Structures are given as C-alpha cells and as structure tokens.
CSV table of C-alpha atoms in Angstrom, one decimal:
chain,number,residue,atom,x,y,z
A,1,MET,CA,-18.1,-10.4,-2.2
A,2,THR,CA,-16.4,-7.7,-4.4
A,3,LEU,CA,-15.5,-7.8,-8.0
A,4,THR,CA,-11.9,-7.5,-7.1
A,5,THR,CA,-12.3,-10.2,-4.6
A,6,VAL,CA,-13.6,-12.6,-7.2
A,7,THR,CA,-11.0,-11.7,-9.9
A,8,THR,CA,-8.2,-12.3,-7.4
A,9,THR,CA,-9.6,-15.6,-6.2
A,10,PHE,CA,-10.2,-16.7,-9.8
A,11,ASP,CA,-6.5,-15.6,-10.7
A,12,ARG,CA,-5.2,-17.6,-7.8
A,13,TRP,CA,-7.1,-20.8,-8.8
A,14,MET,CA,-6.1,-20.3,-12.5
A,15,VAL,CA,-2.4,-20.2,-11.5
A,16,LYS,CA,-2.5,-23.2,-9.3
A,17,LEU,CA,-4.3,-24.9,-12.1
A,18,ILE,CA,-1.8,-23.9,-14.9
A,19,LEU,CA,1.2,-24.7,-12.7
A,20,GLY,CA,-0.2,-28.1,-11.8
A,21,LEU,CA,-1.1,-29.1,-15.5
A,22,GLN,CA,1.5,-27.4,-17.5
A,23,TRP,CA,4.6,-26.0,-15.7
A,24,ARG,CA,5.4,-28.9,-13.6
A,25,LYS,CA,5.4,-31.5,-16.4
A,26,ASN,CA,6.8,-29.3,-19.1
A,27,PRO,CA,10.0,-27.3,-18.3
A,28,GLU,CA,9.8,-25.9,-21.8
A,29,ALA,CA,6.5,-24.2,-21.0
A,30,VAL,CA,8.1,-22.6,-18.0
A,31,ALA,CA,10.9,-21.2,-20.1
A,32,ARG,CA,8.4,-19.8,-22.5
A,33,ARG,CA,6.7,-18.1,-19.8
A,34,ILE,CA,9.9,-16.8,-18.3
A,35,ARG,CA,10.7,-15.4,-22.0
A,36,ASP,CA,7.3,-13.8,-22.2
A,37,PHE,CA,8.0,-12.2,-18.8
A,38,GLU,CA,11.2,-10.7,-19.9
A,39,ALA,CA,9.6,-9.6,-23.2
A,40,THR,CA,6.8,-7.7,-21.2
A,41,GLU,CA,9.3,-6.1,-18.8
A,42,ASP,CA,11.8,-5.0,-21.7
A,43,ASP,CA,8.8,-3.5,-23.6
A,44,SER,CA,7.7,-1.6,-20.6
A,45,ALA,CA,11.2,-0.2,-20.2
A,46,TRP,CA,11.2,0.8,-23.9
A,47,GLN,CA,7.8,2.3,-23.7
A,48,LEU,CA,8.8,4.5,-20.6
A,49,LEU,CA,12.4,5.5,-22.0
A,50,HIS,CA,10.4,6.4,-25.3
A,51,ALA,CA,8.1,8.5,-23.3
A,52,THR,CA,10.9,10.1,-21.1
A,53,SER,CA,12.2,12.1,-24.2
A,54,ARG,CA,8.8,13.4,-25.0
A,55,ILE,CA,7.6,14.9,-21.7
A,56,SER,CA,8.5,18.3,-21.1
A,57,ASN,CA,7.8,18.1,-17.2
A,58,ARG,CA,11.4,17.3,-16.0
A,59,ARG,CA,10.0,15.8,-12.8
A,60,LEU,CA,7.7,13.4,-14.6
A,61,GLY,CA,10.4,12.6,-17.1
A,62,ALA,CA,12.7,11.8,-14.1
A,63,GLU,CA,10.1,9.5,-12.7
A,64,LEU,CA,9.6,7.9,-15.9
A,65,PHE,CA,13.4,7.3,-16.2
A,66,LEU,CA,13.4,5.7,-12.8
A,67,GLN,CA,10.7,3.3,-13.6
A,68,ALA,CA,12.2,2.4,-17.0
A,69,MET,CA,15.5,1.3,-15.2
A,70,GLU,CA,13.4,-0.8,-13.0
A,71,GLU,CA,11.6,-2.4,-15.6
A,72,ALA,CA,15.0,-3.0,-17.3
A,73,HIS,CA,16.2,-4.6,-14.3
A,74,HIS,CA,13.3,-6.9,-14.1
A,75,ALA,CA,13.9,-8.0,-17.8
A,76,GLU,CA,17.7,-8.8,-16.8
A,77,VAL,CA,16.3,-10.9,-13.7
A,78,PHE,CA,14.1,-12.9,-16.1
A,79,ARG,CA,17.0,-13.2,-18.5
A,80,LYS,CA,19.3,-14.6,-15.8
A,81,LEU,CA,16.6,-16.9,-14.5
A,82,TYR,CA,16.0,-18.3,-18.1
A,83,LYS,CA,19.6,-19.2,-18.4
A,84,HIS,CA,19.6,-20.7,-14.9
A,85,GLN,CA,16.7,-22.8,-15.7
A,86,THR,CA,17.4,-23.9,-19.2
A,87,GLY,CA,21.3,-23.4,-19.5
A,88,ARG,CA,20.8,-21.4,-22.7
A,89,LYS,CA,20.9,-17.6,-23.5
A,90,LEU,CA,17.4,-16.3,-23.8
A,91,ASP,CA,16.4,-15.6,-27.4
A,92,LYS,CA,14.6,-12.4,-27.3
A,93,VAL,CA,10.9,-12.1,-28.4
A,94,LYS,CA,10.6,-10.0,-31.5
A,95,VAL,CA,8.0,-7.3,-31.1
A,96,GLU,CA,7.0,-4.4,-33.0
A,97,ARG,CA,7.4,-1.2,-30.9
A,98,ARG,CA,4.6,1.1,-31.0
A,99,PRO,CA,4.7,4.0,-28.4
A,100,LEU,CA,1.7,4.1,-26.1
A,101,LEU,CA,2.5,7.6,-25.2
A,102,GLN,CA,0.2,10.1,-27.0
A,103,THR,CA,0.9,13.9,-26.8
A,104,GLY,CA,-1.4,15.4,-24.3
A,105,GLN,CA,-2.3,12.0,-22.7
A,106,GLU,CA,0.5,11.5,-20.4
A,107,TRP,CA,-1.9,10.6,-17.7
A,108,LYS,CA,-2.7,7.4,-19.6
A,109,LEU,CA,0.9,6.2,-19.5
A,110,PHE,CA,1.0,6.6,-15.7
A,111,ALA,CA,-2.2,5.0,-15.4
A,112,TYR,CA,-1.2,2.1,-17.6
A,113,CYS,CA,2.0,1.7,-15.4
A,114,ALA,CA,0.1,1.9,-12.2
A,115,VAL,CA,-2.4,-0.8,-13.3
A,116,GLY,CA,0.2,-2.9,-15.1
A,117,GLU,CA,2.5,-3.0,-12.0
A,118,ARG,CA,-0.4,-4.0,-9.6
A,119,ALA,CA,-1.5,-6.7,-11.9
A,120,ALA,CA,2.1,-8.0,-12.3
A,121,ALA,CA,2.9,-8.0,-8.5
A,122,GLN,CA,-0.5,-9.9,-8.0
A,123,ARG,CA,0.2,-12.6,-10.5
A,124,PHE,CA,3.8,-13.2,-9.3
A,125,ARG,CA,2.5,-13.4,-5.7
A,126,HIS,CA,0.0,-16.0,-6.8
A,127,ILE,CA,2.8,-17.9,-8.8
A,128,ALA,CA,5.1,-17.9,-5.6
A,129,ASP,CA,2.1,-19.1,-3.4
A,130,ALA,CA,1.5,-21.9,-5.7
A,131,LEU,CA,5.0,-23.1,-5.9
A,132,ASP,CA,6.6,-25.7,-3.5
C-alpha cells in the first residue's frame, strides 16, 4: 500500500466521520464550511489575478487569468450554495492578502495550483461519496 493510498483512505474515513458527527447534526457547521470553501476559492482567484499582472510571459499570464476566472466561479457557486442552504447572504471571511508569487519563482505558484486543485477535487469527491 502506497502513502498516497493510505492518505486517501484516511481522508475518506475522516470526511465520513466528520459528516456523520458534525454536519448532519449541525446545519451551522455546514454553513461555516461552505463559507470557508468560498474564502479559499476567492483567495485563490485573488492570488492568480495578482500573479497575472506580474508575469512577463503573456501565455503563462493568460493561463493564470483563465484559472483565476475558474476560481472566482467556484467562489460564486459556494456563495449561492450558502444562500440556498441558509436563506442568508454569505458574509465574507476577512483575510489578509499576502501574495504567494515571488519574482523569479513563478513555478511555485503553478505547483501550488496543481497540488491545491488535486487536493480539493479529492476532498469534494469524498464529501460527495459520503452524502446521501
């Protein structure tokens, strides 16, 4: 069994446990998690847009811009879900914005995006599998 398999199995198990113990019994916990997901997607969009203006390679900048638009869309989906679940408008989480992109280290931002997207997709897959 590989480390990736162990990690994936553990994550799937933890998601089921948390959903069973907390989310199903506490709608506010679900609302808080949706708000956290929205904040993460919104920050990702900001990070990517910030980086877009600082990358001299136009092709890479265009790729970042498209990714930023996708992240902004995800944030909007979570805002709509929050309103649908709670009946109220989502109050945005206040976060201090610190750019991840460092000059000459653009590859780190692309790595961050790739790893983050994979982890998020896996987590959402586990949540969907655990829900009725």
